[in-house]
Amino acid sequence: MRWLLVLVCAAIALAAAPISHAVTPWFAGSVGGATQVISVVGVGGSSAKMDVWQRGPQGWQPIAAGIPAHIGANGMAPQIREGEKKTPMGVFTLDFAFGTQPNPGTGLQYVQVGPDHWWDGDVNSPTYNTMQVCKREQCPFRIDGASENLDIPQYAHAVVMGVNKARIPGHGSAFFLHTTDGGPTAGCVAIDDATLVQIMRWLRPGALIAIAK
């Protein structure tokens, strides 16, 4: 993993370096004016490869490539429903970051979470698919089997993916780029924590994540 960290740390230098030919990544026509994109491409089952891209005056350049990633236990799908354990395909915003650990220096808004932080997954709740803070016994939404407590090792560091931002009940909630535990996810994208921290330090508002098979 060391070479990946070196590549990510060298983002600014790479962005300024000349390239011999134009690079056109697969997502280029779908990200508008974004200058930072994390690309996730499935390689079968619950495995994927992640590339990190930055766009400068000379076009798109890879900052890091081939990062091993885990996705949903049931793979990817263009349309998802709550509880399917599939990672949604498409292009999504990276809205803010959070984690049980202190802010590692990300350019995004960061929330350090504890035992009273939840992601509301109750399809009947008016705050469905949002972060909420409440004592377990006082939360106004369904906890067991629905909402997710954010004080877990997999959320040492995480970035919120803007999936189902309209908060349509049943169309999915709690999709993050987060620390891996070494296995499939319930629909998120998970990578090695040290690499994630480096990426988070590079991220700025307006960054996107693009996911495809």
XYZ file of N, CA and C in Angstrom:
639
model
N 0.816 -1.208 0.000
C 0.000 0.000 0.000
C 0.862 1.276 0.000
N 2.160 1.160 0.319
C 2.983 2.351 0.472
C 3.001 3.207 -0.789
N 3.092 2.542 -1.944
C 3.173 3.328 -3.183
C 1.910 4.106 -3.456
N 0.764 3.567 -2.990
C -0.494 4.284 -3.162
C -0.486 5.563 -2.333
N 0.017 5.456 -1.114
C 0.043 6.624 -0.243
C 0.970 7.693 -0.826
N 2.086 7.266 -1.382
C 3.007 8.221 -1.991
C 2.337 8.937 -3.156
N 1.585 8.178 -3.979
C 0.908 8.787 -5.119
C -0.129 9.793 -4.675
N -0.911 9.438 -3.671
C -1.937 10.355 -3.189
C -1.304 11.608 -2.612
N -0.238 11.443 -1.824
C 0.428 12.601 -1.226
C 1.003 13.521 -2.292
N 1.300 12.967 -3.460
C 1.911 13.759 -4.536
C 0.886 14.385 -5.461
N -0.349 14.522 -5.024
C -1.428 15.002 -5.887
C -1.113 16.344 -6.539
N -0.619 17.285 -5.763
C -0.375 18.619 -6.303
C 0.726 18.577 -7.361
N 1.796 17.843 -7.066
C 2.897 17.754 -8.020
C 2.455 17.086 -9.309
N 1.677 16.041 -9.203
C 1.202 15.348 -10.390
C 0.290 16.236 -11.216
N -0.547 16.992 -10.537
C -1.488 17.848 -11.252
C -0.762 18.891 -12.094
N 0.421 19.278 -11.664
C 1.161 20.306 -12.378
C 2.115 19.735 -13.423
N 2.295 18.408 -13.395
C 3.268 17.799 -14.297
C 2.703 17.687 -15.711
N 3.561 17.838 -16.726
C 3.083 17.702 -18.103
C 2.744 16.263 -18.442
N 1.780 16.057 -19.324
C 1.424 14.727 -19.783
C 1.607 14.676 -21.286
N 1.961 13.500 -21.772
C 2.298 13.376 -23.180
C 1.070 13.208 -24.061
N -0.046 12.822 -23.479
C -1.255 12.655 -24.269
C -2.471 12.851 -23.381
N -3.591 13.202 -24.001
C -4.822 13.425 -23.245
C -5.315 12.114 -22.654
N -5.790 12.187 -21.423
C -6.370 11.029 -20.751
C -7.859 11.291 -20.597
N -8.674 10.376 -21.093
C -10.122 10.545 -20.997
C -10.702 9.394 -20.195
N -10.903 9.566 -18.901
C -11.463 8.489 -18.090
C -12.917 8.218 -18.465
N -13.407 7.051 -18.105
C -14.739 6.609 -18.520
C -15.845 7.534 -18.048
N -15.656 8.221 -16.951
C -16.703 9.064 -16.365
C -16.683 10.493 -16.882
N -15.736 10.827 -17.766
C -15.467 12.217 -18.137
C -16.707 12.988 -18.588
N -17.618 12.329 -19.301
C -18.795 13.015 -19.801
C -19.934 13.127 -18.809
N -19.715 12.663 -17.575
C -20.818 12.605 -16.601
C -20.579 13.424 -15.342
N -19.468 14.169 -15.277
C -19.136 14.832 -14.015
C -19.113 16.356 -14.114
N -19.609 16.898 -15.223
C -19.669 18.345 -15.341
C -18.312 18.995 -15.177
N -18.263 20.035 -14.353
C -17.027 20.770 -14.147
C -16.201 20.295 -12.975
N -16.512 19.138 -12.424
C -15.761 18.623 -11.268
C -14.281 18.483 -11.600
N -13.444 18.733 -10.617
C -12.000 18.599 -10.819
C -11.406 17.447 -10.016
N -12.186 16.864 -9.098
C -11.737 15.715 -8.318
C -12.789 14.613 -8.423
N -12.366 13.438 -8.857
C -13.291 12.310 -8.983
C -12.631 11.041 -8.464
N -13.360 10.305 -7.660
C -12.962 8.966 -7.231
C -13.743 7.979 -8.083
N -13.033 7.153 -8.829
C -13.649 6.171 -9.724
C -13.622 4.793 -9.075
N -14.777 4.134 -9.042
C -14.881 2.788 -8.481
C -15.491 1.882 -9.538
N -14.765 0.861 -9.940
C -15.228 -0.058 -10.971
C -15.224 -1.480 -10.423
N -16.365 -2.145 -10.494
C -16.476 -3.502 -9.994
C -15.636 -4.477 -10.806
N -15.051 -5.451 -10.128
C -14.250 -6.473 -10.807
C -14.806 -7.873 -10.557
N -16.031 -7.917 -10.013
C -16.677 -9.197 -9.765
C -17.026 -9.381 -8.301
N -18.234 -9.899 -8.057
C -18.670 -10.133 -6.685
C -18.708 -8.854 -5.887
N -18.086 -8.881 -4.718
C -18.084 -7.702 -3.850
C -16.740 -6.979 -3.886
N -15.995 -7.168 -4.971
C -14.685 -6.526 -5.106
C -14.707 -5.454 -6.184
N -13.878 -4.437 -6.005
C -13.774 -3.355 -6.976
C -12.368 -2.780 -6.932
N -12.058 -1.952 -7.927
C -10.804 -1.214 -7.961
C -11.128 0.274 -7.980
N -10.366 1.019 -7.225
C -10.577 2.461 -7.124
C -9.400 3.214 -7.741
N -9.724 4.214 -8.545
C -8.733 5.146 -9.075
C -9.107 6.547 -8.612
N -8.106 7.372 -8.381
C -8.321 8.744 -7.913
C -7.815 9.697 -8.995
N -8.683 10.599 -9.435
C -8.392 11.465 -10.577
C -8.504 12.944 -10.219
N -7.657 13.727 -10.848
C -7.724 15.183 -10.712
C -7.631 15.824 -12.090
N -8.457 16.847 -12.311
C -8.439 17.548 -13.590
C -7.778 18.906 -13.433
N -6.801 19.147 -14.298
C -6.103 20.422 -14.314
C -6.155 21.023 -15.707
N -5.330 22.035 -15.985
C -5.334 22.701 -17.294
C -5.058 21.762 -18.459
N -4.336 20.683 -18.209
C -3.992 19.751 -19.277
C -4.893 18.520 -19.307
N -5.986 18.548 -18.541
C -6.933 17.435 -18.553
C -6.843 16.563 -17.318
N -7.443 15.400 -17.426
C -7.508 14.465 -16.299
C -6.186 13.733 -16.107
N -5.783 13.609 -14.853
C -4.582 12.856 -14.526
C -4.857 11.962 -13.319
N -4.377 10.718 -13.339
C -4.572 9.829 -12.200
C -3.637 10.187 -11.054
N -4.191 10.302 -9.861
C -3.412 10.554 -8.655
C -3.006 9.236 -8.002
N -3.877 8.254 -8.049
C -3.598 6.903 -7.556
C -4.481 5.938 -8.336
N -4.020 4.714 -8.489
C -4.750 3.752 -9.312
C -4.683 2.351 -8.706
N -5.735 1.586 -8.971
C -5.757 0.185 -8.580
C -5.895 -0.069 -7.090
N -6.505 0.858 -6.368
C -6.699 0.658 -4.928
C -7.767 -0.420 -4.718
N -7.467 -1.494 -3.999
C -8.477 -2.529 -3.752
C -9.622 -1.980 -2.904
N -10.843 -2.282 -3.304
C -12.019 -1.791 -2.589
C -13.033 -2.908 -2.428
N -13.804 -2.824 -1.356
C -14.922 -3.738 -1.125
C -16.218 -2.977 -1.362
N -17.176 -3.638 -1.989
C -18.491 -3.044 -2.231
C -19.563 -3.941 -1.621
N -20.816 -3.739 -2.019
C -21.919 -4.488 -1.441
C -21.781 -5.996 -1.594
N -22.254 -6.716 -0.603
C -22.183 -8.179 -0.622
C -22.864 -8.766 -1.853
N -23.856 -8.053 -2.384
C -24.571 -8.511 -3.577
C -24.213 -7.705 -4.820
N -23.021 -7.104 -4.817
C -22.525 -6.411 -6.001
C -23.070 -5.014 -6.170
N -23.262 -4.617 -7.440
C -23.729 -3.271 -7.798
C -25.042 -3.356 -8.547
N -25.760 -2.245 -8.575
C -27.001 -2.160 -9.354
C -27.290 -0.701 -9.654
N -27.885 -0.410 -10.827
C -28.221 0.978 -11.159
C -29.376 1.518 -10.330
N -30.252 0.642 -9.883
C -31.367 1.020 -9.020
C -31.312 0.140 -7.775
N -31.434 0.749 -6.623
C -31.338 -0.021 -5.389
C -32.544 0.232 -4.495
N -32.758 -0.720 -3.597
C -33.803 -0.601 -2.583
C -33.182 -0.853 -1.215
N -33.805 -0.328 -0.202
C -33.312 -0.476 1.164
C -33.102 -1.948 1.505
N -31.910 -2.261 2.032
C -31.628 -3.600 2.523
C -31.138 -4.597 1.498
N -30.917 -4.182 0.245
C -30.501 -5.125 -0.799
C -29.022 -5.493 -0.725
N -28.237 -4.745 0.032
C -26.793 -4.962 0.131
C -26.109 -4.852 -1.230
N -26.553 -3.878 -2.014
C -25.939 -3.583 -3.300
C -25.426 -2.146 -3.298
N -24.304 -1.946 -3.975
C -23.739 -0.603 -4.110
C -24.368 0.084 -5.315
N -24.869 1.289 -5.151
C -25.522 1.986 -6.273
C -24.515 2.422 -7.333
N -24.896 2.290 -8.589
C -24.075 2.746 -9.707
C -24.501 4.158 -10.087
N -23.545 4.947 -10.522
C -23.840 6.312 -10.923
C -22.765 7.270 -10.457
N -23.043 8.559 -10.553
C -22.134 9.612 -10.110
C -22.793 10.332 -8.940
N -22.075 10.428 -7.834
C -22.653 10.983 -6.607
C -21.721 12.024 -5.987
N -22.321 12.981 -5.325
C -21.554 13.972 -4.586
C -20.899 13.323 -3.369
N -19.891 13.997 -2.848
C -19.263 13.615 -1.585
C -19.529 14.778 -0.634
N -20.561 14.633 0.182
C -21.154 15.786 0.858
C -20.395 16.263 2.088
N -20.014 15.347 2.962
C -19.215 15.709 4.131
C -18.580 14.439 4.679
N -17.685 14.605 5.625
C -16.975 13.467 6.191
C -17.290 13.338 7.680
N -17.073 12.141 8.202
C -17.253 11.921 9.633
C -16.369 10.767 10.073
N -16.317 10.531 11.358
C -15.552 9.397 11.848
C -15.494 9.371 13.360
N -15.183 8.207 13.900
C -14.992 8.083 15.340
C -13.663 8.700 15.765
N -12.746 8.851 14.815
C -11.439 9.458 15.078
C -11.492 10.958 14.798
N -10.545 11.704 15.367
C -10.518 13.154 15.098
C -10.322 13.444 13.616
N -10.690 14.631 13.212
C -10.535 15.077 11.835
C -9.088 14.887 11.376
N -8.856 14.101 10.312
C -7.484 13.863 9.864
C -6.922 14.990 9.005
N -7.722 16.032 8.785
C -7.268 17.148 7.973
C -7.932 17.204 6.617
N -9.145 16.681 6.525
C -9.855 16.698 5.250
C -10.284 18.107 4.873
N -10.412 18.321 3.557
C -10.915 19.595 3.074
C -12.421 19.691 3.119
N -13.090 18.597 3.507
C -14.544 18.589 3.627
C -14.962 18.900 5.064
N -16.204 19.296 5.231
C -16.756 19.422 6.581
C -16.630 18.076 7.279
N -16.261 18.076 8.570
C -16.031 16.828 9.300
C -16.783 16.825 10.625
N -17.408 15.690 10.921
C -18.120 15.496 12.186
C -17.494 14.319 12.906
N -16.979 14.542 14.114
C -16.490 13.418 14.910
C -17.680 12.814 15.640
N -17.917 11.523 15.419
C -19.125 10.885 15.937
C -18.827 10.044 17.177
N -19.888 9.828 17.960
C -19.811 9.009 19.157
C -21.036 8.109 19.259
N -21.292 7.543 20.424
C -22.380 6.577 20.575
C -23.782 7.139 20.356
N -23.932 8.449 20.358
C -25.254 9.046 20.159
C -25.487 9.509 18.715
N -24.579 9.171 17.824
C -24.742 9.538 16.411
C -25.310 8.359 15.628
N -26.331 8.651 14.808
C -27.037 7.618 14.047
C -27.220 8.064 12.609
N -27.388 7.082 11.734
C -27.878 7.387 10.381
C -29.270 6.784 10.288
N -30.253 7.658 10.117
C -31.655 7.252 10.142
C -31.997 6.450 8.891
N -32.316 5.159 9.095
C -32.712 4.284 7.995
C -34.161 3.847 8.081
N -34.927 4.517 8.929
C -36.354 4.202 9.103
C -37.151 4.836 7.961
N -37.704 4.010 7.096
C -38.400 4.529 5.904
C -39.641 5.347 6.268
N -40.114 5.230 7.485
C -41.290 5.995 7.915
C -40.929 7.259 8.688
N -39.637 7.548 8.760
C -39.184 8.697 9.541
C -39.053 9.941 8.668
N -39.419 11.109 9.179
C -39.255 12.353 8.410
C -37.788 12.744 8.228
N -36.879 12.122 9.000
C -35.452 12.412 8.856
C -34.711 11.236 8.208
N -35.432 10.422 7.466
C -34.844 9.279 6.754
C -33.632 9.710 5.923
N -32.583 8.891 5.990
C -31.344 9.099 5.228
C -30.626 10.391 5.597
N -30.578 10.676 6.910
C -29.785 11.799 7.418
C -29.101 11.371 8.712
N -28.028 12.088 9.067
C -27.374 11.866 10.356
C -28.188 12.530 11.452
N -28.360 11.812 12.554
C -29.107 12.338 13.694
C -28.325 12.074 14.973
N -28.577 12.879 15.990
C -27.915 12.724 17.287
C -28.980 12.574 18.357
N -28.967 11.438 19.045
C -29.948 11.192 20.109
C -29.528 9.992 20.938
N -29.975 9.953 22.188
C -29.790 8.778 23.018
C -30.653 7.652 22.462
N -30.143 6.412 22.537
C -30.860 5.273 21.961
C -32.325 5.245 22.391
N -32.563 5.443 23.665
C -33.930 5.345 24.188
C -34.792 6.559 23.852
N -34.176 7.607 23.291
C -34.922 8.818 22.986
C -35.055 9.099 21.492
N -34.427 8.298 20.655
C -34.487 8.552 19.212
C -35.925 8.411 18.705
N -36.410 9.361 17.910
C -37.793 9.329 17.430
C -37.999 8.429 16.215
N -36.928 7.766 15.761
C -37.020 6.871 14.606
C -36.684 5.445 15.054
N -37.028 4.502 14.202
C -36.786 3.094 14.510
C -35.286 2.804 14.511
N -34.813 2.129 15.548
C -33.390 1.831 15.709
C -33.065 0.427 15.207
N -33.536 -0.576 15.901
C -33.172 -1.960 15.612
C -33.651 -2.394 14.236
N -32.690 -2.887 13.425
C -33.028 -3.394 12.103
C -33.271 -2.323 11.061
N -33.082 -1.067 11.433
C -33.325 0.017 10.474
C -32.170 1.002 10.491
N -32.116 1.835 11.507
C -31.086 2.870 11.573
C -29.749 2.290 12.036
N -28.683 3.024 11.763
C -27.340 2.524 12.019
C -26.598 3.427 12.987
N -26.063 2.839 14.049
C -25.221 3.597 14.956
C -23.854 3.795 14.312
N -23.333 5.000 14.368
C -22.111 5.341 13.642
C -20.839 5.152 14.457
N -20.988 4.724 15.700
C -19.827 4.532 16.578
C -19.307 3.097 16.454
N -18.768 2.771 15.265
C -18.256 1.429 14.995
C -16.889 1.540 14.312
N -16.062 0.480 14.391
C -14.707 0.549 13.825
C -14.676 0.867 12.337
N -15.675 0.398 11.582
C -15.693 0.659 10.134
C -15.846 2.135 9.820
N -16.282 2.912 10.797
C -16.433 4.346 10.589
C -15.363 5.126 11.334
N -14.172 4.545 11.428
C -13.041 5.319 11.943
C -12.919 6.595 11.134
N -13.087 6.437 9.810
C -13.164 7.576 8.891
C -14.158 7.229 7.797
N -14.925 8.196 7.361
C -15.941 7.947 6.335
C -16.283 9.245 5.615
N -16.734 9.085 4.373
C -17.212 10.223 3.575
C -18.616 9.873 3.085
N -19.544 10.773 3.269
C -20.938 10.546 2.896
C -21.114 10.682 1.395
N -21.677 9.644 0.770
C -22.008 9.673 -0.650
C -23.441 10.177 -0.804
N -23.649 11.071 -1.763
C -24.968 11.683 -1.943
C -25.940 10.798 -2.708
N -26.232 9.648 -2.139
C -27.179 8.701 -2.737
C -28.571 8.949 -2.146
N -29.577 9.000 -3.011
C -30.957 9.253 -2.584
C -31.055 10.548 -1.767
N -30.530 11.618 -2.337
C -30.576 12.905 -1.644
C -31.996 13.451 -1.529
N -32.890 12.941 -2.375
C -34.299 13.326 -2.261
C -34.967 12.626 -1.083
N -34.266 11.665 -0.480
C -34.745 10.918 0.687
C -36.082 10.230 0.425
N -36.189 9.617 -0.739
C -37.399 8.859 -1.087
C -37.416 7.584 -0.262
N -38.464 7.346 0.524
C -38.501 6.168 1.388
C -38.268 4.866 0.629
N -37.324 4.078 1.134
C -37.042 2.779 0.553
C -36.036 2.776 -0.567
N -35.600 3.960 -1.021
C -34.654 4.039 -2.132
C -33.199 4.058 -1.664
N -32.968 3.682 -0.432
C -31.616 3.509 0.074
C -31.149 4.610 0.992
N -30.368 4.208 1.996
C -29.827 5.162 2.957
C -28.454 4.679 3.434
N -27.700 5.608 4.012
C -26.420 5.285 4.645
C -25.404 4.689 3.672
N -25.058 5.445 2.646
C -24.026 5.021 1.706
C -22.789 5.889 1.906
N -21.691 5.240 2.245
C -20.465 5.953 2.581
C -19.255 5.317 1.897
N -18.200 6.094 1.770
C -16.857 5.590 1.511
C -16.203 5.517 2.881
N -15.857 4.314 3.330
C -15.407 4.187 4.717
C -14.287 3.159 4.878
N -13.805 3.039 6.099
C -12.744 2.114 6.461
C -13.214 0.671 6.302
N -12.390 -0.160 5.678
C -12.787 -1.554 5.482
C -12.527 -2.405 6.721
N -13.369 -3.423 6.904
C -13.090 -4.453 7.902
C -12.590 -5.725 7.225
N -12.328 -5.628 5.916
C -11.797 -6.751 5.170
C -12.832 -7.590 4.445
N -14.111 -7.234 4.601
C -15.161 -8.017 3.974
C -16.125 -7.165 3.175
N -17.150 -7.797 2.571
C -18.159 -7.055 1.812
C -18.887 -6.052 2.694
N -19.526 -5.084 2.057
C -20.294 -4.084 2.783
C -21.794 -4.320 2.572
N -22.583 -3.485 3.213
C -24.035 -3.528 3.019
C -24.461 -2.635 1.855
N -23.475 -2.108 1.095
C -23.764 -1.235 -0.040
C -22.794 -0.076 -0.161
N -21.973 0.105 0.851
C -20.974 1.169 0.831
C -19.757 0.745 0.005
N -18.784 1.656 -0.083
C -17.476 1.368 -0.662
C -16.473 1.479 0.478
N -15.626 0.456 0.652
C -14.705 0.438 1.781
C -13.283 0.151 1.306
N -12.330 0.895 1.873
C -10.920 0.711 1.538
C -10.077 0.780 2.811
N -8.797 0.468 2.646
C -7.837 0.547 3.735
C -7.859 1.933 4.385
N -7.836 1.968 5.722
C -8.018 3.234 6.434
C -6.899 4.234 6.149
N -5.655 3.774 6.097
C -4.543 4.702 5.854
C -4.683 5.373 4.490
N -5.092 4.596 3.484
C -5.294 5.166 2.153
C -6.476 6.126 2.148
N -7.538 5.756 2.856
C -8.709 6.633 2.940
C -8.346 7.976 3.555
N -7.546 7.961 4.597
C -7.134 9.220 5.240
C -6.389 10.113 4.256
N -5.500 9.533 3.457
C -4.770 10.327 2.471
C -5.720 10.937 1.435
N -6.685 10.151 1.005
C -7.662 10.659 0.037
C -8.502 11.771 0.654
N -8.913 11.573 1.910
C -9.719 12.587 2.580
C -8.970 13.915 2.707
N -7.671 13.862 2.926
C -6.879 15.085 3.025
C -6.803 15.820 1.687
N -6.929 15.059 0.618
C -6.880 15.626 -0.732
C -8.227 16.199 -1.171
N -9.314 15.630 -0.667
C -10.647 16.020 -1.109
C -10.990 17.471 -0.764
N -11.758 18.090 -1.680
C -12.277 19.425 -1.481
C -13.759 19.444 -1.857
N -14.518 20.414 -1.401
C -15.925 20.494 -1.803
C -16.072 20.482 -3.314
N -17.072 19.759 -3.804
C -17.291 19.624 -5.227
C -16.785 18.316 -5.786
N -16.044 17.541 -4.989
C -15.540 16.238 -5.432
C -16.708 15.274 -5.645
N -16.511 14.327 -6.555
C -17.540 13.339 -6.868
C -16.981 11.937 -6.783
N -17.870 10.957 -6.649
C -17.504 9.551 -6.747
C -18.334 8.950 -7.869
N -17.681 8.230 -8.780
C -18.332 7.618 -9.935
C -18.184 6.108 -9.813
N -19.315 5.385 -9.892
C -19.333 3.950 -9.629
C -19.951 3.218 -10.812
N -19.279 2.182 -11.299
C -19.780 1.433 -12.443
C -19.219 0.013 -12.427
N -19.831 -0.866 -13.219
C -19.309 -2.223 -13.381
C -18.235 -2.219 -14.469
